[in-house]
């Protein structure tokens, strides 16, 4: 009969997305999530003591089995091409704004960046690093954006608290008063909810 | 010397593409002149900004507009400088001073965002050094985790349907019993990680009849498609399932 | 400095196609294939001694890291929870039709999608993203489906008017059972727990 930690090992091996403690609990029929966490911790400690190629990391609200960074040179030689492209600077900056101020609307993102963010938001949505979280209770009812779990995984973050603290608060300037944003950040007022601004550019 | 009105000519060769927008350019000018973001020297920075703007070539009208609006703000500030001009302590009237402070705040804010963007970039690079298990072809990349659902996905799905209707391509009616499809997905996912398994291990402890039927159908379909081989060594004996090392294996290598 | 056997472990972990000894030799810059084989054998022996969840097998002309067969039942349970926690593309498509054109009957959904939607509807019902809104006054009196309050919550919508506008109109083809395609007016309104806000505005 397999030991519970070994079952956890099998489960972690068999998932390519982070495995939540709750799902471990469910699959192993454990009484509580804490028990599941304890099993992972035990396995993780074992991996760390042995100091081999694999490690267990906590990311995006779950656990993942990954190779340690020291092995990158050989894995790169294995030429498992990574189709995932690096994000551009505008994309990273937009992501930073959303990560800190979520949920946040496009006009607000525009105001911080001083430029239109339509295209960037679109590609971040496409890569599922952000999602639409609803609409803002403001004129034009613009969409609100927030980061996804995929975002946490892509950047190796356990949760949003893993983001570094920034000196001072990130302040989103009022779009109406922001000189630069005038004229471009202003949402074209649609006749009703779901107005033309939403349909634009699709 | 930051009092110099003419910016370094070397800086003028910078292309538009190197800046994310007017704030980025302004920040760059402040950084190269080691300017304190809390005390923006209006005269110097305006002159430098305008000089750069002249050297820029815009392809994007909207982007050009954003740069021009910033230019207008700076020129406005410069025009409100109280005379006599004092190089060390620039004085503005209250109204203009408010605009300056807002601009300074936005600049600091942008500086923070830029720093965070840099942090994320480093983080991304770090993540590129670790490998997880290869993403399986299954579940399909189209499958969205419930917590990452977003209305733009619905919007696109509908747009796709409408588009298809427009092109008047009538869809073929075909049966799609999803639970069999789902079970096929599940079995393939397990076989990826374990290579061979017993039919009985696919079922729960007390399998219900429909579950057995669906599982059996899924296996038959997978066998037909060449994804697995099912073997029964003796009559009424256990069915052993084995993943077939076929073309889907070769495809899997560059599927991620 | 990583040990060669550990490098082999990393390589096997990160590939799911059989890894040939020759590839291992190449990546590790070994003198010969025998050396590569010896490393794998060493790793394999270690795995067997420890008797944990993972094993290394030789198949299809190469080596693979797999879970031992004893763990299959748990992996199957895991696969099932994974299926439950994701929405497939057909499911998303069906959900879009219902969201934008509710209430809508199964024959109508089938006609738009060109496939039988029984299974998809089932899974959407199970995930409580849709519910039965009543029956259509048409031959066969098929069930009508509409989105739920949970649907709104999952997508961060206040009400259905918050849905993004899509250009163009989805045509619901005449179906054998649906006499009037646009017969939404004659819906038997089920004043169920979903509340009036869900059905409103369409």
XYZ file of C-alpha atoms in Angstrom:
660
model
C 0.000 0.000 0.000
C 1.538 3.314 -1.099
C 2.391 5.853 1.581
C 0.437 9.123 1.495
C 3.562 11.197 0.808
C 4.324 8.949 -2.134
C 0.816 9.469 -3.460
C 1.386 13.207 -3.187
C 4.602 12.743 -5.119
C 2.713 10.923 -7.865
C 0.059 13.629 -7.978
C 2.585 16.459 -8.173
C 4.441 14.625 -10.899
C 1.259 14.182 -12.904
C 0.102 17.803 -12.945
C 1.497 20.570 -15.033
C -0.476 23.239 -13.190
C -0.185 24.046 -9.489
C -1.977 21.537 -7.325
C -3.971 23.054 -4.485
C -3.891 21.571 -1.013
C -7.647 21.220 -1.276
C -7.383 18.944 -4.290
C -4.776 16.811 -2.568
C -7.143 16.548 0.354
C -9.950 15.522 -1.964
C -7.991 12.910 -3.890
C -6.517 11.370 -0.759
C -9.744 11.612 1.204
C -8.038 13.489 4.013
C -9.902 15.089 6.889
C -8.542 18.575 6.323
C -6.411 20.810 4.174
C -3.801 21.102 6.905
C -3.175 17.411 6.636
C -2.604 17.788 2.926
C -0.191 20.661 3.555
C 1.680 18.610 6.112
C 2.163 15.819 3.580
C 3.527 18.224 0.999
C 5.834 19.755 3.583
C 7.141 16.344 4.478
C 7.791 15.520 0.856
C 9.347 18.896 0.259
C 11.694 18.503 3.194
C 12.745 15.124 1.877
C 13.497 16.606 -1.524
C 15.473 19.427 0.007
C 17.552 17.118 2.179
C 18.387 14.886 -0.752
C 19.208 17.960 -2.806
C 18.586 16.348 -6.139
C 17.353 17.721 -9.408
C 13.754 18.196 -8.379
C 12.119 20.518 -5.901
C 8.613 21.319 -4.788
C 7.612 24.959 -4.906
C 4.525 26.789 -3.793
C 3.114 28.949 -6.522
C -0.218 30.394 -7.602
C -2.078 28.964 -4.641
C -0.794 25.450 -5.167
C 2.259 23.223 -5.347
C 4.399 22.320 -8.312
C 7.209 19.898 -8.883
C 9.980 21.603 -10.845
C 13.649 21.242 -11.685
C 16.093 23.321 -9.677
C 17.560 26.334 -11.501
C 21.067 24.803 -11.477
C 19.949 22.356 -14.117
C 18.918 25.008 -16.617
C 22.083 24.700 -18.770
C 21.464 21.029 -19.528
C 17.764 21.443 -20.012
C 18.442 24.218 -22.445
C 20.750 21.899 -24.352
C 17.968 19.372 -24.469
C 16.438 22.038 -26.688
C 12.995 21.819 -25.379
C 12.102 24.996 -27.156
C 9.991 27.253 -25.089
C 7.408 28.762 -27.290
C 6.479 31.192 -24.569
C 7.782 34.571 -25.580
C 9.106 37.026 -23.105
C 6.807 39.908 -22.346
C 7.568 43.335 -23.738
C 8.322 46.265 -21.475
C 4.915 47.894 -21.968
C 3.295 44.570 -21.162
C 5.334 44.178 -17.982
C 4.585 47.718 -16.854
C 0.896 47.311 -17.547
C 0.956 44.054 -15.661
C 2.669 45.793 -12.747
C -0.060 48.423 -12.591
C -2.807 45.819 -12.710
C -1.109 43.618 -10.138
C -0.943 46.447 -7.639
C -4.201 48.201 -8.280
C -6.545 45.435 -9.234
C -9.238 45.581 -10.185
C -8.364 48.510 -12.378
C -9.909 49.958 -15.540
C -8.250 50.787 -18.807
C -8.571 54.578 -18.407
C -6.781 54.256 -15.088
C -4.004 52.153 -16.580
C -3.706 54.636 -19.430
C -3.410 57.490 -17.000
C -0.497 55.926 -15.167
C 1.336 54.955 -18.310
C 0.513 58.148 -20.157
C -0.346 56.214 -23.280
C -3.161 54.102 -24.630
C -3.058 50.535 -23.356
C -5.639 48.862 -25.588
C -3.262 46.684 -27.515
C -1.265 45.655 -24.483
C -4.367 44.706 -22.505
C -5.593 42.704 -25.440
C -2.430 40.645 -25.621
C -2.338 40.146 -21.859
C -5.920 38.862 -22.042
C -4.888 36.626 -24.901
C -2.127 35.112 -22.786
C -4.565 34.815 -19.915
C -2.279 36.733 -17.570
C -5.193 39.045 -16.825
C -8.941 38.636 -16.885
C -11.919 40.941 -16.994
C -13.215 41.132 -13.455
C -16.326 43.186 -14.118
C -17.163 46.780 -14.932
C -16.308 49.912 -13.033
C -19.106 51.979 -11.552
C -18.048 55.030 -13.481
C -19.140 56.875 -16.605
C -18.895 54.574 -19.587
C -18.711 51.600 -17.228
C -15.282 50.492 -18.429
C -14.080 46.949 -17.842
C -12.039 46.215 -14.774
C -8.971 44.029 -15.109
C -7.229 41.808 -12.614
C -4.399 39.328 -12.755
C -5.081 35.613 -13.054
C -3.644 32.591 -11.424
C -1.715 32.032 -14.623
C 0.042 35.316 -13.857
C 1.167 34.036 -10.471
C 2.462 30.844 -12.025
C 4.283 32.621 -14.836
C 6.164 34.789 -12.369
C 6.628 32.139 -9.710
C 4.563 33.957 -7.088
C 2.746 32.247 -4.273
C 0.176 34.999 -4.140
C -0.036 38.737 -4.680
C 1.616 39.394 -1.325
C 4.795 38.044 -2.882
C 5.065 41.197 -4.958
C 7.666 43.622 -3.648
C 6.519 46.552 -1.598
C 6.804 49.798 -3.448
C 7.929 52.916 -1.798
C 4.842 55.037 -1.409
C 1.526 53.977 -2.714
C 0.738 53.520 -6.339
C -1.580 56.387 -6.979
C -3.854 56.349 -9.933
C -4.377 59.886 -11.131
C -7.907 61.008 -11.776
C -8.420 60.517 -15.464
C -10.426 63.696 -15.780
C -7.690 65.916 -14.392
C -4.711 64.115 -15.792
C -3.439 66.435 -18.475
C -1.800 63.834 -20.658
C -4.584 61.358 -20.514
C -7.088 63.935 -21.676
C -8.558 63.134 -25.009
C -7.340 59.588 -25.196
C -8.218 58.047 -21.891
C -11.667 59.455 -21.884
C -14.061 56.753 -22.685
C -16.270 57.427 -25.576
C -19.634 57.601 -23.932
C -21.873 54.942 -25.278
C -25.615 55.310 -25.321
C -25.874 52.682 -22.669
C -23.982 49.972 -20.896
C -21.846 48.024 -23.259
C -21.521 51.060 -25.460
C -19.306 51.569 -28.467
C -16.098 51.770 -26.488
C -16.492 48.129 -25.659
C -17.095 46.948 -29.163
C -14.271 49.037 -30.558
C -11.241 47.292 -31.905
C -12.590 43.820 -31.701
C 25.175 70.627 -15.808
C 21.436 70.536 -15.531
C 21.077 74.235 -16.247
C 22.166 73.701 -19.819
C 19.246 74.209 -22.156
C 20.633 72.056 -24.940
C 20.515 68.359 -24.214
C 23.358 66.097 -25.039
C 23.342 65.459 -28.751
C 23.957 61.794 -28.184
C 20.602 61.500 -26.481
C 18.922 62.972 -29.526
C 19.637 59.896 -31.540
C 17.209 57.908 -29.425
C 14.339 56.524 -31.362
C 10.680 56.842 -30.402
C 10.494 53.124 -29.927
C 12.841 53.323 -26.991
C 10.298 55.191 -24.922
C 7.010 53.857 -23.746
C 5.461 57.306 -23.865
C 5.889 60.898 -22.755
C 6.285 59.962 -19.106
C 9.011 57.536 -19.993
C 10.850 60.177 -21.997
C 10.475 62.682 -19.183
C 11.753 60.151 -16.700
C 14.704 59.393 -18.940
C 15.560 63.094 -19.121
C 15.342 63.409 -15.348
C 17.508 60.354 -14.825
C 20.227 61.420 -17.235
C 20.364 64.852 -15.612
C 20.081 63.410 -12.122
C 17.024 65.463 -11.367
C 15.090 65.037 -8.164
C 11.588 64.010 -9.165
C 10.180 66.120 -6.357
C 11.722 69.308 -7.748
C 11.173 69.366 -11.444
C 13.207 72.171 -13.040
C 10.550 73.371 -15.458
C 12.742 75.418 -17.768
C 15.441 72.809 -18.266
C 13.142 69.866 -18.617
C 10.810 71.648 -21.023
C 13.676 72.623 -23.304
C 15.102 69.146 -23.266
C 11.718 67.575 -23.844
C 10.954 69.810 -26.817
C 14.358 69.192 -28.321
C 13.753 65.459 -28.166
C 10.278 65.790 -29.527
C 11.598 67.587 -32.576
C 13.999 64.772 -33.290
C 11.351 62.126 -33.050
C 9.509 60.553 -35.894
C 6.044 59.340 -35.167
C 4.197 56.716 -37.076
C 1.360 56.463 -34.658
C -0.838 59.541 -34.559
C -2.262 58.696 -31.186
C 1.179 58.254 -29.693
C 2.236 61.571 -31.204
C -0.792 63.141 -29.560
C 0.212 61.833 -26.166
C 3.669 63.378 -26.541
C 2.181 66.659 -27.701
C -0.218 66.899 -24.781
C 2.724 66.525 -22.435
C 4.608 69.162 -24.400
C 1.656 71.493 -24.000
C 1.629 70.936 -20.253
C 5.343 71.696 -20.007
C 5.124 74.771 -22.183
C 2.224 75.973 -20.082
C 4.302 75.562 -16.940
C 7.257 77.336 -18.467
C 5.042 80.240 -19.498
C 3.817 80.621 -15.940
C 7.264 80.925 -14.420
C 7.403 84.142 -12.437
C 9.856 86.791 -13.468
C 12.579 87.482 -12.788
C 13.689 83.967 -13.631
C 15.648 82.420 -10.845
C 17.736 79.488 -12.034
C 17.950 77.840 -8.652
C 14.434 78.361 -7.331
C 11.738 78.461 -9.950
C 8.560 80.153 -8.787
C 5.102 79.444 -10.141
C 1.726 80.870 -9.300
C -0.572 78.626 -7.293
C -2.501 77.269 -10.226
C 0.575 76.306 -12.190
C 2.269 75.026 -9.071
C -0.602 72.563 -8.653
C -0.092 71.336 -12.196
C 3.623 70.951 -11.564
C 3.032 68.954 -8.412
C 0.603 66.701 -10.164
C 3.096 66.117 -12.926
C 5.804 65.340 -10.396
C 3.535 62.877 -8.669
C 2.700 61.164 -11.925
C 6.361 60.969 -12.761
C 7.181 59.361 -9.431
C 4.297 57.012 -9.929
C 5.543 56.058 -13.346
C 9.025 55.541 -11.939
C 7.571 53.043 -9.464
C 5.661 51.225 -12.174
C 8.778 51.046 -14.265
C 10.722 49.612 -11.364
C 8.029 47.008 -10.837
C 8.055 46.180 -14.495
C 11.774 45.606 -14.189
C 11.251 43.391 -11.183
C 8.685 41.333 -13.072
C 11.082 40.994 -16.002
C 13.799 39.648 -13.703
C 11.281 37.321 -12.162
C 10.224 36.086 -15.569
C 13.831 35.396 -16.489
C 14.308 33.482 -13.256
C 11.274 31.358 -14.014
C 12.720 30.544 -17.401
C 15.428 28.624 -15.544
C 13.107 26.097 -14.038
C 11.181 23.396 -15.791
C 7.944 21.843 -14.722
C 6.491 18.744 -16.201
C 5.820 19.348 -19.854
C 2.341 20.708 -20.402
C 0.317 17.826 -21.649
C -1.693 18.090 -24.778
C -4.505 17.240 -22.444
C -6.380 18.925 -20.995
C -6.434 21.025 -24.098
C -4.871 24.451 -23.832
C -8.337 25.783 -24.554
C -9.565 24.497 -21.249
C -9.904 27.389 -18.868
C -9.527 26.971 -15.126
C -12.791 28.121 -13.583
C -11.124 30.833 -11.522
C -9.584 32.411 -14.604
C -12.859 32.756 -16.490
C -13.280 36.116 -18.162
C -16.075 37.599 -20.220
C -13.783 38.290 -23.124
C -13.743 34.533 -23.644
C -17.536 34.490 -23.995
C -17.367 37.468 -26.264
C -14.871 35.759 -28.511
C -16.773 32.498 -28.551
C -19.914 34.303 -29.665
C -18.062 36.394 -32.228
C -16.599 33.183 -33.633
C -20.057 31.637 -33.953
C -21.470 34.740 -35.609
C -18.527 34.862 -37.942
C -19.074 31.272 -38.892
C -22.738 31.932 -39.544
C -21.826 34.891 -41.721
C -19.595 32.760 -43.824
C -22.602 30.468 -44.091
C -20.669 27.401 -43.353
C -23.307 25.147 -41.945
C -21.858 23.036 -39.226
C -22.072 19.345 -39.572
C -24.268 17.787 -37.007
C -22.326 15.202 -35.104
C -22.926 13.546 -31.802
C -20.699 14.794 -29.033
C -21.294 12.867 -25.883
C -19.124 14.947 -23.649
C -18.752 12.606 -20.776
C -17.072 10.083 -23.072
C -14.880 12.854 -24.406
C -14.034 13.930 -20.909
C -13.258 10.422 -19.871
C -11.001 10.001 -22.900
C -9.164 13.102 -21.824
C -8.770 11.819 -18.310
C -7.502 8.430 -19.384
C -4.974 9.910 -21.762
C -3.786 12.281 -19.077
C -3.179 9.404 -16.704
C -1.519 7.266 -19.350
C 0.892 10.044 -20.084
C 2.292 9.785 -16.603
C 2.041 6.104 -15.971
C 2.370 4.319 -19.331
C 0.266 1.275 -18.565
C -2.594 0.599 -16.198
C -5.402 -1.759 -15.364
C -8.911 -1.090 -16.540
C -10.231 -1.540 -13.020
C -8.062 1.283 -11.721
C -9.946 3.682 -13.967
C -13.102 3.118 -12.017
C -13.963 4.139 -8.520
C -14.246 1.698 -5.675
C -17.922 1.076 -6.376
C -18.401 1.871 -10.023
C -21.872 2.622 -11.237
C -23.039 1.082 -14.472
C -23.083 4.271 -16.540
C -19.554 4.986 -15.398
C -18.347 1.600 -16.586
C -20.083 2.055 -19.927
C -18.679 5.521 -20.477
C -15.188 4.351 -19.543
C -15.441 1.379 -21.875
C -16.621 3.591 -24.730
C -13.772 5.999 -24.053
C -11.229 3.181 -24.197
C -12.646 1.764 -27.409
C -12.525 5.177 -29.004
C -8.955 5.761 -27.836
C -7.933 2.352 -29.148
C -9.607 3.098 -32.465
C -7.725 6.386 -32.699
C -4.501 4.565 -31.948
C -3.774 6.246 -28.645
C -3.709 3.100 -26.605
C -3.687 -0.662 -26.767
C -6.051 -2.699 -24.670
C -5.162 -6.292 -23.916
C -7.028 -8.987 -22.109
C -4.678 -11.856 -21.454
C -7.275 -14.299 -20.246
C -11.018 -14.609 -20.580
C -12.780 -12.439 -17.991
C -9.340 -11.353 -16.851
C -8.172 -7.832 -16.242
C -7.833 -5.525 -19.216
C -4.397 -3.970 -19.400
C -4.177 -0.593 -21.095
C -0.964 0.579 -22.620
C -0.184 3.879 -24.165
C 0.795 3.535 -27.791
C 4.058 5.088 -28.690
C 2.713 6.540 -31.869
C 2.684 9.779 -33.723
C 1.088 11.632 -30.847
C 4.289 11.055 -28.979
C 6.347 12.731 -31.624
C 3.890 15.583 -31.707
C 4.057 15.970 -27.972
C 7.699 16.910 -28.099
C 7.102 20.336 -29.539
C 3.633 20.897 -28.229
C 4.789 23.216 -25.539
C 27.815 21.224 -8.951
C 25.016 18.851 -9.962
C 25.878 15.168 -10.190
C 25.462 13.511 -13.592
C 22.732 11.179 -12.323
C 20.820 14.199 -11.034
C 21.134 15.853 -14.421
C 19.660 12.722 -15.960
C 16.833 12.960 -13.445
C 16.123 16.547 -14.523
C 16.176 15.581 -18.187
C 13.804 12.675 -17.732
C 11.462 14.769 -15.627
C 11.237 17.531 -18.182
C 10.453 15.345 -21.214
C 7.446 13.193 -21.734
C 8.658 11.476 -24.861
C 11.096 8.611 -24.446
C 14.594 10.003 -24.107
C 17.217 8.047 -26.011
C 20.559 7.197 -24.431
C 22.199 8.983 -27.327
C 20.427 12.252 -26.446
C 21.571 11.915 -22.855
C 25.141 11.312 -24.012
C 24.943 14.393 -26.185
C 23.501 16.723 -23.534
C 25.946 15.572 -20.877
C 28.900 15.481 -23.221
C 29.666 11.891 -22.385
C 32.191 9.778 -24.225
C 29.785 7.013 -25.152
C 26.239 5.781 -25.048
C 27.196 3.088 -22.549
C 28.131 5.743 -20.084
C 24.704 7.339 -20.526
C 23.056 3.978 -20.000
C 25.058 3.410 -16.861
C 23.877 6.725 -15.456
C 20.253 5.877 -16.141
C 20.745 2.451 -14.571
C 22.218 4.048 -11.497
C 19.290 6.427 -11.219
C 16.827 3.639 -11.858
C 18.368 1.489 -9.156
C 18.141 4.367 -6.728
C 14.470 4.845 -7.542
C 13.779 1.141 -7.127
C 15.532 0.936 -3.785
C 13.633 3.867 -2.436
C 10.419 2.370 -3.754
C 8.590 5.635 -4.143
C 5.959 6.849 -6.542
C 8.216 7.390 -9.517
C 10.075 4.917 -11.636
C 12.187 4.946 -14.741
C 11.153 2.636 -17.543
C 12.656 1.798 -20.883
C 10.114 2.106 -23.641
C 9.983 3.018 -27.275
C 13.743 3.065 -27.638
C 14.312 5.435 -24.755
C 13.787 6.152 -21.094
C 10.828 7.755 -19.402
C 10.025 8.831 -15.893
C 6.585 7.572 -14.908
C 4.518 6.904 -11.848
C 4.286 3.296 -10.717
C 1.059 1.550 -11.742
C -0.153 1.330 -8.119
C -0.836 5.053 -8.203
C -3.221 4.963 -11.148
C -6.417 5.111 -9.066
C -5.305 8.367 -7.455
C -4.208 9.815 -10.756
C -7.603 8.982 -12.158
C -9.292 10.785 -9.302
C -6.999 13.707 -9.885
C -7.834 13.782 -13.585
C -11.494 13.847 -12.702
C -11.195 16.809 -10.358
C -9.180 18.571 -13.025
C -11.926 18.045 -15.572
C -14.444 19.443 -13.143
C -12.418 22.566 -12.533
C -11.995 23.548 -16.101
C -14.244 24.709 -18.848
C -13.609 23.234 -22.255
C -13.951 25.169 -25.440
C -17.274 23.521 -26.387
C -18.553 24.349 -22.916
C -17.456 27.957 -23.254
C -19.092 28.212 -26.659
C -22.351 26.821 -25.324
C -22.199 29.136 -22.356
C -21.725 32.093 -24.692
C -24.828 31.156 -26.671
C -26.895 30.851 -23.535
C -25.485 34.017 -21.990
C -26.282 36.147 -24.996
C -29.510 34.550 -26.158
C -31.177 33.252 -23.031
C -33.459 31.616 -22.447
C -32.666 29.144 -25.145
C -33.580 25.506 -25.645
C -31.303 22.571 -26.258
C -32.465 22.011 -29.865
C -31.667 25.655 -30.533
C -28.213 25.398 -29.005
C -27.624 22.238 -31.024
C -28.703 23.968 -34.215
C -26.282 26.845 -33.683
C -23.359 24.647 -32.717
C -24.123 21.888 -35.172
C -23.428 19.274 -32.554
C -25.322 17.546 -29.848
C -24.932 19.594 -26.698
C -26.310 17.207 -24.125
C -23.027 16.494 -22.441
C -21.906 20.111 -22.410
C -25.188 21.327 -20.973
C -24.915 18.633 -18.365
C -21.500 19.808 -17.267
C -22.568 23.458 -17.239
C -25.554 22.543 -15.098
C -23.271 20.591 -12.798
C -20.980 23.598 -12.424
C -24.113 25.670 -11.740
C -23.306 28.181 -14.446
C -26.682 27.576 -16.093
C -30.050 26.375 -14.919
C -33.327 25.242 -16.375
C -35.602 28.230 -16.850
C -38.723 26.374 -17.854
C -40.000 24.738 -20.981
C -40.383 26.168 -24.401
C -43.865 26.314 -25.850
C -42.888 24.302 -28.846
C -43.294 20.744 -30.034
C -41.676 18.460 -27.545
C -41.668 21.229 -24.946
C -37.872 21.188 -24.598
C -36.183 22.671 -21.567
C -35.036 26.249 -21.709
C -31.692 27.203 -20.210
C -30.506 30.452 -18.707
C -27.462 31.606 -16.819
C -27.407 31.688 -13.042
C -26.332 34.074 -10.371
C -23.172 31.980 -9.991
C -22.476 32.694 -13.631
C -22.596 36.420 -12.937
C -20.314 36.015 -9.948
C -17.825 33.858 -11.837
C -17.523 36.478 -14.563
C -17.712 39.477 -12.258
C -20.877 40.822 -13.855
C -23.524 42.878 -12.102
C -26.165 41.809 -14.591
C -26.386 40.555 -18.139
C -26.159 44.058 -19.535
C -22.569 44.022 -18.357
C -21.661 41.483 -21.030
C -19.375 42.888 -23.715
C -21.206 43.948 -26.844
C -20.568 41.723 -29.789
C -20.987 43.054 -33.267
C -23.568 41.234 -35.322
C -26.358 38.983 -34.289
C -26.278 35.300 -33.627
C -28.971 33.639 -35.690
C -30.825 30.863 -33.986
C -31.819 28.560 -36.835
C -35.288 27.180 -37.052
C -35.286 23.801 -35.489
C -37.597 20.918 -35.987
C -38.971 21.342 -32.540
C -38.720 25.071 -32.184
C -41.680 26.502 -34.060
C -40.783 30.116 -33.453
C -37.077 30.794 -33.256
C -37.533 34.094 -31.501
C -40.233 32.899 -29.247
C -38.598 34.276 -26.174
C -41.700 36.184 -25.200
C -43.590 33.041 -24.418
C -41.144 31.828 -21.878
C -42.593 30.171 -18.899
C -40.751 32.238 -16.350
C -39.547 30.047 -13.594
C -39.369 32.334 -10.576
C -36.587 30.231 -9.203
C -33.750 31.092 -6.845
C -31.773 32.732 -9.644
C -33.887 35.807 -9.094
C -35.389 38.265 -11.489
C -32.129 40.115 -12.119
C -30.768 37.160 -14.004
C -33.589 36.955 -16.478
C -34.024 40.684 -16.729
C -32.889 42.808 -19.589
C -32.878 40.236 -22.294
